[in-house]
Coordinates of C-alpha atoms (C1' of nucleotides) in Angstrom, one line a residue:
Chain A
M1 CA -10.1 -26.1 -16.4
K2 CA -13.3 -27.7 -17.7
V3 CA -15.9 -25.5 -18.6
Q4 CA -19.4 -26.4 -16.8
Q5 CA -23.1 -26.5 -18.1
K6 CA -24.8 -22.6 -17.4
N7 CA -26.9 -24.1 -15.3
T8 CA -27.4 -21.0 -13.1
P9 CA -28.6 -18.1 -14.9
C10 CA -27.2 -14.9 -12.8
Q11 CA -31.2 -14.0 -12.2
L12 CA -30.6 -17.0 -10.0
C13 CA -27.3 -17.2 -8.0
M14 CA -27.5 -16.8 -4.6
S15 CA -23.6 -15.2 -5.0
R16 CA -24.7 -12.5 -7.5
K17 CA -26.9 -10.7 -4.5
F18 CA -23.6 -10.2 -3.2
S19 CA -22.4 -8.8 -5.7
L20 CA -22.0 -5.7 -7.7
F21 CA -24.7 -7.1 -9.8
S22 CA -27.0 -7.1 -7.3
D23 CA -28.9 -4.5 -8.6
V24 CA -28.7 -4.9 -12.5
S25 CA -32.0 -4.7 -14.0
E26 CA -33.8 -8.1 -15.6
P27 CA -33.0 -7.1 -19.1
H28 CA -29.2 -6.5 -18.2
L29 CA -28.8 -9.2 -16.4
C30 CA -30.3 -11.6 -19.1
Q31 CA -27.4 -10.2 -21.2
L32 CA -24.5 -10.7 -18.6
S33 CA -26.4 -14.1 -18.3
D34 CA -26.5 -14.9 -21.6
N35 CA -22.5 -14.5 -22.2
K36 CA -21.0 -15.3 -19.3
N37 CA -19.4 -19.0 -18.7
L38 CA -19.5 -20.6 -14.9
I39 CA -16.0 -22.6 -15.1
T40 CA -15.1 -24.9 -12.3
H41 CA -11.2 -24.3 -10.8
K42 CA -9.0 -26.4 -8.5
K43 CA -6.6 -25.5 -5.2
G44 CA -3.5 -23.9 -7.1
Q45 CA -4.7 -23.1 -10.4
I46 CA -3.6 -19.6 -11.9
L47 CA -7.1 -17.4 -12.8
F48 CA -5.0 -14.7 -14.6
Y49 CA -1.1 -13.6 -14.6
E50 CA -0.3 -10.3 -13.8
G51 CA 1.1 -7.7 -17.3
T52 CA -1.6 -9.9 -19.4
K53 CA -4.4 -8.7 -20.9
P54 CA -8.2 -8.7 -20.0
L55 CA -10.8 -9.8 -21.7
G56 CA -13.3 -9.7 -19.1
V57 CA -14.3 -9.8 -15.4
F58 CA -14.3 -12.8 -13.1
C59 CA -17.1 -12.8 -10.6
I60 CA -17.1 -15.5 -7.9
S61 CA -19.8 -17.9 -7.9
D62 CA -18.1 -19.9 -4.5
G63 CA -14.3 -20.5 -3.2
I64 CA -11.6 -18.4 -2.5
V65 CA -8.8 -16.7 -4.9
K66 CA -6.1 -14.3 -3.7
V67 CA -4.7 -11.5 -5.1
Y68 CA -1.6 -10.9 -5.4
K69 CA 1.5 -9.4 -6.8
T70 CA 4.6 -10.7 -7.2
A71 CA 7.8 -8.5 -6.0
S72 CA 11.1 -9.0 -7.7
N73 CA 12.7 -11.0 -4.8
G74 CA 9.7 -13.2 -5.8
K75 CA 7.7 -13.2 -2.9
E76 CA 4.0 -12.8 -3.3
Q77 CA 2.5 -9.6 -1.9
I78 CA -1.2 -11.0 -2.1
I79 CA -3.4 -7.8 -2.1
R80 CA -6.6 -9.4 -0.8
L81 CA -8.4 -12.7 -0.7
A82 CA -11.3 -12.6 -3.2
K83 CA -14.4 -14.9 -1.7
A84 CA -18.1 -15.5 -3.3
G85 CA -20.1 -12.4 -4.6
D86 CA -16.6 -10.3 -5.7
F87 CA -15.2 -9.6 -8.9
L88 CA -11.1 -9.7 -10.2
G89 CA -9.8 -8.2 -13.0
Y90 CA -12.6 -5.5 -13.3
A91 CA -9.9 -2.5 -12.4
S92 CA -7.3 -3.7 -15.0
L93 CA -10.0 -3.8 -17.7
L94 CA -11.7 0.0 -16.9
G95 CA -8.2 1.1 -16.2
E96 CA -7.7 -0.5 -20.1
E97 CA -4.3 -2.2 -19.0
A98 CA -2.7 -5.2 -18.1
Y99 CA -3.4 -6.8 -15.0
S100 CA -1.6 -5.3 -12.7
N101 CA -1.6 -8.4 -10.4
S102 CA -2.0 -12.2 -10.8
A103 CA -5.0 -14.2 -9.4
T104 CA -4.8 -18.0 -7.6
I105 CA -7.2 -20.0 -6.7
V106 CA -7.1 -20.9 -2.6
E107 CA -9.9 -23.0 -2.4
D108 CA -11.8 -24.8 -5.2
A109 CA -13.9 -22.4 -7.0
N110 CA -16.3 -21.7 -9.7
I111 CA -15.8 -18.6 -11.2
C112 CA -18.2 -17.2 -13.9
F113 CA -15.9 -15.1 -16.8
V114 CA -18.0 -12.3 -18.1
P115 CA -16.7 -11.3 -21.6
R116 CA -15.2 -7.5 -21.9
E117 CA -18.1 -6.4 -24.5
S118 CA -20.9 -7.5 -22.5
F119 CA -19.6 -5.8 -18.8
L120 CA -19.1 -2.9 -20.7
K121 CA -22.1 -2.7 -22.3
V122 CA -24.1 -3.2 -19.3
L123 CA -21.7 -0.6 -17.4
A124 CA -22.6 2.4 -20.1
E125 CA -26.4 1.3 -20.4
D126 CA -27.0 1.2 -16.3
N127 CA -26.1 4.1 -14.9
A128 CA -26.4 3.3 -11.5
F129 CA -24.6 -0.2 -12.0
H130 CA -21.5 2.3 -13.5
Q131 CA -22.0 4.4 -9.8
R132 CA -21.9 1.6 -7.6
V133 CA -18.5 0.5 -9.4
T134 CA -16.5 3.4 -8.8
K135 CA -18.5 3.2 -5.4
A136 CA -16.8 0.2 -5.3
L137 CA -13.1 1.6 -6.7
C138 CA -13.0 4.3 -4.1
K139 CA -13.7 2.4 -1.5
D140 CA -10.8 -0.2 -2.3
L141 CA -8.7 2.8 -2.4
G142 CA -9.3 4.2 0.4
V143 CA -8.6 0.4 1.7
M144 CA -5.6 0.4 -0.4
E145 CA -4.7 3.7 1.6
S146 CA -4.7 1.9 5.0
K147 CA -2.7 -1.2 4.0
L148 CA 0.1 0.7 2.9
T149 CA 0.3 3.2 5.9
D150 CA 0.3 -0.2 8.0
A151 CA 3.0 -1.7 6.0
T152 CA 5.3 1.6 6.3
Q153 CA 4.3 2.6 10.1
K154 CA 3.5 -0.7 11.9
S155 CA 5.2 -3.7 13.2
I156 CA 5.3 -7.1 11.7
R157 CA 3.5 -8.6 15.1
E158 CA 0.8 -5.7 14.7
R159 CA 0.2 -6.6 11.5
L160 CA -0.2 -10.5 11.7
A161 CA -2.9 -9.9 14.9
F162 CA -4.5 -7.4 12.5
T163 CA -4.6 -10.1 9.6
L164 CA -5.9 -12.7 12.0
L165 CA -8.6 -10.2 13.4
K166 CA -9.4 -9.4 9.4
L167 CA -9.7 -13.4 8.2
S168 CA -11.8 -13.7 11.4
E169 CA -13.9 -11.4 10.6
T170 CA -14.7 -12.9 7.6
Y171 CA -14.3 -15.9 7.4
G172 CA -14.9 -16.6 11.3
I173 CA -17.3 -19.6 12.7
D174 CA -18.0 -19.9 16.0
G175 CA -17.0 -22.7 17.9
N176 CA -16.8 -23.6 21.6
E177 CA -13.7 -22.5 22.4
G178 CA -13.6 -19.5 19.9
E179 CA -14.3 -18.4 16.6
K180 CA -12.5 -20.6 13.6
I181 CA -10.9 -18.9 10.5
N182 CA -12.8 -21.2 8.2
I183 CA -10.3 -21.1 5.5
V184 CA -6.7 -23.0 4.8
L185 CA -3.9 -20.7 4.6
T186 CA -0.1 -21.8 4.5
R187 CA 2.2 -19.8 7.0
E188 CA 3.2 -18.6 3.6
E189 CA 0.4 -17.4 2.3
I190 CA -0.1 -15.2 5.8
A191 CA 3.4 -14.2 4.8
G192 CA 2.1 -12.9 2.2
I193 CA -0.6 -11.0 3.9
V194 CA 1.4 -9.7 6.2
G195 CA 3.8 -8.8 4.0
T196 CA 6.8 -10.8 6.1
A197 CA 9.1 -14.0 6.0
T198 CA 7.3 -17.3 6.1
E199 CA 9.5 -18.3 9.3
T200 CA 8.7 -14.7 10.8
V201 CA 4.8 -16.3 10.6
I202 CA 5.5 -18.9 12.1
R203 CA 7.3 -18.1 15.3
L204 CA 4.7 -15.1 15.8
L205 CA 1.9 -17.6 15.2
S206 CA 4.0 -20.2 18.0
E207 CA 4.0 -17.0 20.2
F208 CA 0.6 -15.9 19.8
K209 CA -0.5 -19.3 21.1
K210 CA 2.2 -19.7 23.5
D211 CA 0.5 -16.3 24.8
E212 CA -3.4 -18.0 24.5
L213 CA -4.3 -15.4 21.8
I214 CA -5.3 -17.9 19.3
D215 CA -5.0 -22.4 18.6
F216 CA -4.5 -24.2 16.1
E217 CA -7.1 -27.0 14.6
G218 CA -5.9 -29.0 11.8
K219 CA -4.7 -26.6 9.4
K220 CA -7.0 -23.8 10.6
I221 CA -6.4 -21.2 13.1
I222 CA -8.7 -20.3 16.0
V223 CA -9.1 -17.1 17.3
I224 CA -9.6 -17.3 21.4
D225 CA -8.6 -13.8 22.3
K226 CA -9.9 -11.0 20.3
K227 CA -9.1 -8.5 22.6
G228 CA -5.9 -9.7 23.2
L229 CA -5.2 -9.6 19.4
A230 CA -7.6 -6.1 19.2
R231 CA -4.9 -4.6 21.2
L232 CA -1.6 -6.3 19.8
S233 CA -2.4 -4.8 17.2
D234 CA -2.7 -1.4 17.9
F235 CA -6.3 -0.9 17.5
Y236 CA -6.5 1.2 19.2
G237 CA -4.4 4.5 18.5
Chain B
M1 CA -6.9 31.3 3.3
K2 CA -8.3 34.0 1.1
V3 CA -11.1 34.0 -1.4
Q4 CA -9.9 35.6 -4.6
Q5 CA -12.0 36.9 -7.4
K6 CA -13.0 33.9 -10.2
N7 CA -11.0 35.6 -12.2
T8 CA -10.0 32.7 -14.1
P9 CA -13.2 30.9 -15.7
C10 CA -12.4 26.9 -16.3
Q11 CA -12.6 27.2 -19.8
L12 CA -9.2 29.4 -19.9
C13 CA -7.6 27.4 -17.0
M14 CA -4.5 26.1 -18.8
S15 CA -3.9 23.4 -16.2
R16 CA -7.3 21.8 -16.3
K17 CA -6.4 21.3 -20.0
F18 CA -4.4 18.4 -18.2
S19 CA -6.6 17.4 -15.4
L20 CA -9.9 15.1 -15.3
F21 CA -11.6 17.8 -16.8
S22 CA -9.9 18.1 -19.9
D23 CA -12.5 16.9 -21.9
V24 CA -15.6 18.4 -20.6
S25 CA -18.2 19.4 -22.7
E26 CA -18.7 23.4 -22.6
P27 CA -22.2 23.7 -21.1
H28 CA -20.4 21.5 -18.5
L29 CA -18.0 23.6 -18.1
C30 CA -19.6 26.7 -17.6
Q31 CA -21.6 24.9 -14.5
L32 CA -18.3 23.6 -12.8
S33 CA -16.8 27.4 -14.1
D34 CA -19.9 29.4 -12.6
N35 CA -19.9 27.5 -9.2
K36 CA -16.4 26.9 -8.8
N37 CA -14.2 29.3 -5.5
L38 CA -10.2 29.7 -6.2
I39 CA -8.6 29.7 -3.2
T40 CA -5.1 30.8 -2.6
H41 CA -3.0 28.5 0.2
K42 CA 0.0 29.3 1.8
K43 CA 2.3 26.3 2.8
G44 CA 1.2 24.6 5.8
Q45 CA -2.4 24.9 5.6
I46 CA -4.2 22.0 5.7
L47 CA -6.6 21.5 3.1
F48 CA -8.8 18.9 4.5
Y49 CA -8.6 16.4 7.7
E50 CA -9.0 12.9 7.4
G51 CA -12.1 11.9 9.0
T52 CA -14.1 14.8 8.1
K53 CA -16.8 15.0 5.2
P54 CA -16.2 16.0 1.8
L55 CA -18.2 18.5 0.7
G56 CA -16.4 18.8 -3.2
V57 CA -13.4 18.3 -4.9
F58 CA -10.3 20.1 -4.9
C59 CA -8.8 20.9 -8.8
I60 CA -4.8 22.4 -8.6
S61 CA -4.1 25.3 -10.1
D62 CA -1.1 25.0 -9.2
G63 CA 1.2 24.6 -6.2
I64 CA 2.2 21.5 -4.4
V65 CA 0.1 19.6 -2.3
K66 CA 0.6 16.3 0.6
V67 CA -2.2 14.0 0.6
Y68 CA -1.4 11.5 3.4
K69 CA -2.4 9.6 6.6
T70 CA -2.1 9.9 10.0
A71 CA -0.7 6.5 11.8
S72 CA -0.9 5.2 15.1
N73 CA 2.3 6.2 16.1
G74 CA 1.6 10.0 14.9
K75 CA 4.1 9.8 11.8
E76 CA 2.4 11.0 8.7
Q77 CA 2.6 7.9 5.6
I78 CA 2.4 11.0 2.1
I79 CA -0.1 8.7 -0.5
R80 CA 0.8 11.2 -2.8
L81 CA 2.2 14.4 -3.9
A82 CA -0.4 16.8 -5.9
K83 CA 0.3 19.4 -8.3
A84 CA -1.4 21.3 -10.8
G85 CA -4.0 19.7 -13.2
D86 CA -4.9 16.8 -10.2
F87 CA -7.7 16.3 -8.4
L88 CA -8.3 15.8 -4.6
G89 CA -11.1 14.7 -2.4
Y90 CA -13.2 13.0 -5.5
A91 CA -12.5 9.2 -3.8
S92 CA -13.8 10.2 -0.9
L93 CA -16.6 11.7 -2.1
L94 CA -17.6 9.0 -4.5
G95 CA -17.4 6.6 -2.1
E96 CA -19.8 8.0 0.0
E97 CA -17.1 8.2 3.1
A98 CA -15.4 10.6 5.3
Y99 CA -11.9 12.0 3.8
S100 CA -9.7 8.5 4.4
N101 CA -6.4 11.0 4.3
S102 CA -5.7 14.8 5.6
A103 CA -4.6 17.4 2.6
T104 CA -1.5 20.0 3.0
I105 CA 0.1 22.3 1.3
V106 CA 3.5 22.0 0.7
E107 CA 4.0 24.5 -2.3
D108 CA 2.0 27.7 -1.9
A109 CA -1.0 26.9 -4.3
N110 CA -4.3 28.4 -6.1
I111 CA -7.3 25.4 -5.4
C112 CA -10.2 25.6 -6.6
F113 CA -13.1 24.0 -5.1
V114 CA -16.0 22.9 -7.2
P115 CA -18.9 21.6 -5.2
R116 CA -20.6 18.4 -4.5
E117 CA -23.5 19.2 -6.3
S118 CA -22.0 20.4 -9.7
F119 CA -19.7 17.8 -9.5
L120 CA -21.9 15.0 -9.2
K121 CA -23.9 16.5 -12.1
V122 CA -20.9 17.0 -14.6
L123 CA -20.4 13.0 -13.9
A124 CA -24.0 11.6 -14.0
E125 CA -24.5 13.8 -17.2
D126 CA -21.0 13.0 -19.3
N127 CA -20.8 9.8 -19.6
A128 CA -17.5 10.5 -21.3
F129 CA -16.1 12.2 -18.1
H130 CA -17.6 10.0 -15.5
Q131 CA -15.5 6.8 -17.8
R132 CA -12.2 9.1 -17.4
V133 CA -12.6 9.1 -13.3
T134 CA -13.4 5.2 -13.4
K135 CA -10.2 4.9 -15.3
A136 CA -8.2 7.8 -13.0
L137 CA -9.8 5.5 -10.3
C138 CA -8.1 2.0 -11.4
K139 CA -5.1 3.8 -11.9
D140 CA -4.5 4.6 -8.8
L141 CA -5.7 1.1 -7.5
G142 CA -2.8 -0.3 -9.5
V143 CA -0.4 2.4 -8.3
M144 CA -1.2 1.3 -5.0
E145 CA -0.6 -2.2 -5.3
S146 CA 3.1 -1.8 -6.2
K147 CA 3.2 0.7 -3.6
L148 CA 2.1 -1.8 -1.0
T149 CA 4.1 -4.5 -2.8
D150 CA 7.2 -2.4 -2.5
A151 CA 6.7 -1.2 0.9
T152 CA 6.8 -4.6 2.4
Q153 CA 9.0 -6.0 -0.1
K154 CA 12.0 -3.9 -0.8
S155 CA 15.0 -2.5 1.4
I156 CA 14.5 1.2 2.4
R157 CA 17.8 2.7 0.5
E158 CA 15.9 0.6 -2.4
R159 CA 12.6 2.4 -2.0
L160 CA 14.4 5.6 -1.2
A161 CA 16.4 5.3 -4.6
F162 CA 13.5 5.2 -6.3
T163 CA 11.8 8.0 -4.9
L164 CA 14.1 10.1 -6.0
L165 CA 14.2 8.8 -9.9
K166 CA 9.9 9.0 -9.6
L167 CA 10.6 12.9 -8.1
S168 CA 13.1 13.2 -10.5
E169 CA 10.7 12.0 -13.3
T170 CA 8.0 14.4 -12.2
Y171 CA 9.5 17.8 -10.7
G172 CA 13.0 16.9 -12.8
I173 CA 14.4 20.1 -14.5
D174 CA 17.9 19.6 -16.3
G175 CA 20.6 21.8 -15.1
N176 CA 24.5 21.9 -15.8
E177 CA 25.2 18.8 -13.2
G178 CA 22.1 16.3 -13.6
E179 CA 18.1 16.9 -13.2
K180 CA 17.1 19.0 -10.0
I181 CA 14.2 17.8 -8.3
N182 CA 12.9 21.2 -7.9
I183 CA 10.6 21.1 -5.0
V184 CA 11.4 21.8 -1.3
L185 CA 10.5 18.6 0.8
T186 CA 11.8 18.1 4.0
R187 CA 13.8 15.4 5.1
E188 CA 11.0 14.2 7.5
E189 CA 8.3 14.9 4.3
I190 CA 10.7 12.0 1.9
A191 CA 10.7 10.1 4.7
G192 CA 6.8 10.3 5.0
I193 CA 6.9 9.3 0.9
V194 CA 9.3 6.2 1.7
G195 CA 7.9 5.0 5.0
T196 CA 10.6 5.5 7.3
A197 CA 11.9 6.9 9.8
T198 CA 13.8 10.9 9.7
E199 CA 17.2 10.0 10.4
T200 CA 17.1 7.4 8.0
V201 CA 16.4 9.0 5.2
I202 CA 19.2 11.4 5.7
R203 CA 22.0 8.8 6.6
L204 CA 21.0 6.9 3.0
L205 CA 20.9 10.8 1.7
S206 CA 24.1 11.5 2.8
E207 CA 25.4 8.2 1.6
F208 CA 24.2 8.9 -2.1
K209 CA 25.6 11.7 -1.4
K210 CA 28.9 10.4 -1.0
D211 CA 28.5 7.5 -3.6
E212 CA 28.0 10.6 -6.0
L213 CA 24.3 9.7 -7.0
I214 CA 22.8 12.7 -5.7
D215 CA 23.6 16.5 -4.8
F216 CA 22.2 19.5 -3.0
E217 CA 21.9 22.7 -4.2
G218 CA 19.9 24.4 -1.0
K219 CA 17.1 22.7 0.0
K220 CA 17.2 20.9 -3.2
I221 CA 18.5 17.4 -4.8
I222 CA 20.2 17.3 -7.9
V223 CA 19.7 13.3 -9.7
I224 CA 23.3 13.1 -10.7
D225 CA 23.3 9.6 -11.2
K226 CA 19.9 8.6 -12.5
K227 CA 20.9 4.8 -13.6
G228 CA 23.1 4.0 -10.2
L229 CA 19.8 4.8 -8.5
A230 CA 17.7 2.9 -10.8
R231 CA 20.3 0.3 -10.3
L232 CA 19.8 0.8 -6.3
S233 CA 16.4 0.9 -6.4
D234 CA 15.9 -2.6 -7.9
F235 CA 14.1 -1.5 -10.9
Y236 CA 15.7 -4.3 -12.9
G237 CA 14.3 -7.3 -10.9
Chain C
dT1 C1' 2.0 -47.9 0.7
dA2 C1' 5.7 -45.7 0.0
dA3 C1' 8.8 -41.8 -2.3
dA4 C1' 9.0 -37.3 -3.2
dA5 C1' 7.7 -33.0 -2.1
dA6 C1' 5.8 -29.3 0.4
dA7 C1' 5.2 -27.7 4.6
dC8 C1' 6.5 -26.4 9.3
dA9 C1' 8.8 -25.7 12.9
dT10 C1' 13.4 -23.7 15.2
dG11 C1' 18.2 -22.1 16.5
dA12 C1' 21.9 -19.1 15.6
dC13 C1' 23.1 -15.2 13.1
dA14 C1' 23.6 -10.8 10.4
dA15 C1' 21.8 -6.8 8.4
dA16 C1' 18.2 -3.6 8.4
dA17 C1' 16.3 -0.3 10.6
dG18 C1' 14.2 2.5 14.7
dT19 C1' 15.4 5.1 18.7
dC20 C1' 17.5 8.3 21.9
dA21 C1' 20.9 11.9 22.7
dT22 C1' 22.9 15.7 21.4
dA23 C1' 25.0 19.3 18.5
dA24 C1' 25.1 22.4 14.7
dA25 C1' 22.9 24.8 10.9
dA26 C1' 18.8 27.4 8.9
dA27 C1' 14.6 29.3 8.7
dT28 C1' 11.3 31.5 11.2
dA29 C1' 9.3 34.8 14.1
dA30 C1' 9.5 38.4 17.7
Chain D
dT1 C1' 18.8 41.8 14.4
dT2 C1' 18.7 38.2 17.9
dA3 C1' 15.8 34.7 20.1
dT4 C1' 13.6 30.7 19.0
dT5 C1' 11.6 26.9 16.4
dT6 C1' 12.6 23.9 12.6
dT7 C1' 15.9 21.3 10.5
dT8 C1' 19.7 18.9 9.4
dA9 C1' 23.6 15.8 10.8
dT10 C1' 25.6 11.4 13.7
dG11 C1' 27.0 8.8 17.2
dA12 C1' 25.5 4.6 19.7
dC13 C1' 22.1 1.6 21.1
dT14 C1' 18.4 -1.5 20.7
dT15 C1' 15.5 -3.7 18.5
dT16 C1' 13.5 -5.9 15.1
dT17 C1' 13.2 -8.8 11.0
dG18 C1' 15.2 -11.6 7.1
dT19 C1' 18.3 -15.5 5.7
dC20 C1' 21.0 -19.6 6.8
dA21 C1' 20.9 -23.9 7.9
dT22 C1' 18.6 -27.4 9.7
dG23 C1' 15.3 -31.6 11.1
dT24 C1' 10.5 -32.9 11.5
dT25 C1' 5.6 -33.6 10.2
dT26 C1' 2.2 -33.4 6.9
dT27 C1' 0.6 -33.5 2.2
dT28 C1' 0.5 -35.2 -2.5
dT29 C1' 2.2 -37.9 -5.6
dA30 C1' 3.6 -42.2 -8.1

DNA sequence: TAAAAAACATGACAAAAGTCATAAAAATAA
DNA sequence: TTATTTTTATGACTTTTGTCATGTTTTTTA
């Protein structure tokens, strides 16, 4: 974990433009930029642990981070995968609680750390920003409701199919034989997203491949038949 | 659904004092009070439907409301039970989305409806209030993360035991032989909270009774052995 | 490059939980 | 009060999913 020069000010940061900071005013942007720290993280490094106290928020410049809770059986339930432009840790900070989850680097990442005070100052002074944060929280809440409902009412097969569709939506790049999910996840991590055992994921992925819904290219998954996966995932009720 | 006189101004409302409106300034309280509508709802009535557009927020004066999503298999996943002082519908309103869930009266209720404009005006003008709303949203998000993790990583038996503990925490009243969960829920509704089939709940409740963890009194459940339930629910990890 | 570790794969089996059928009890409506 | 509907209950059975064991492949580290 090495601290880099603050060579990219927030003002010029490309991924900021897709983030909650997109429309923050120039002076506030300076305030953020002057106080942030860009840190380079390697795959496997832990950004923060559930139960510890947030000292600021993280803003992903590039890379992938998994946000997860560790269940009492030791398994990781992945809450979400965060990518460039996404914020981490702000809900716990604003909730004035310890982190409700942990975050670990899935793909090498450059992440800015914005200390608590800077973040809260901008939040307090820039009402439009506060509104965007509120709106984001509300949307996240709606997403979590859907995830909970899916977790209790859908089968693992349905959930895995749905997970693959969502991943291809977010990380998909077109190829000659289908859409490649351009992110490396272990079977165990996919199991963590779906909420099941690793072996079950392995078996189902093999089945999906046999049924020509997906294919493998190295460690990456190619989605061949989106409609088939949508049908399987009970996308139409 | 009959509209009552606005006989109780927000200023004097007891349940407001435990709500997000607890510390709203006098003028803002007047503004809310003048525009609200107190409506009496009977058990079974529907407050709002998933997919429709929120026109304001609901504030429960008394009674119980279940907030749930209807899954594609027709079953209801109950997201939460709301009681006096709780707000409904504000996340969808602030997220500028259609309702992400539905709400139905579980026990006869008096509920105030605060129109969108009044609510947003107070939110925009009273920064401390906005902060409390934000904080509440963040806490809800943390709760949902735990629920999701429990749903995927714990057994139905564990989740039912946990649900009973939580219900007794919120609705429990001390009796001579244990803590009575003073709220009438059908087995189907309990199944909706836990996220399982009604028959499974019936079977497990019978088992819990046989094991002298709980007892029944009419339609209500008495928690006899909290520690036993806590052990079963994997409360200690 | 060799050794060790992690990830993937598959079979066999057990356990958990859902579904369907049926019936009794309780609550509600006519 | 009686009829009807809803809720609770239980058995029988199936399906789904998890666990454990074992082996192979791939990746990482020394």
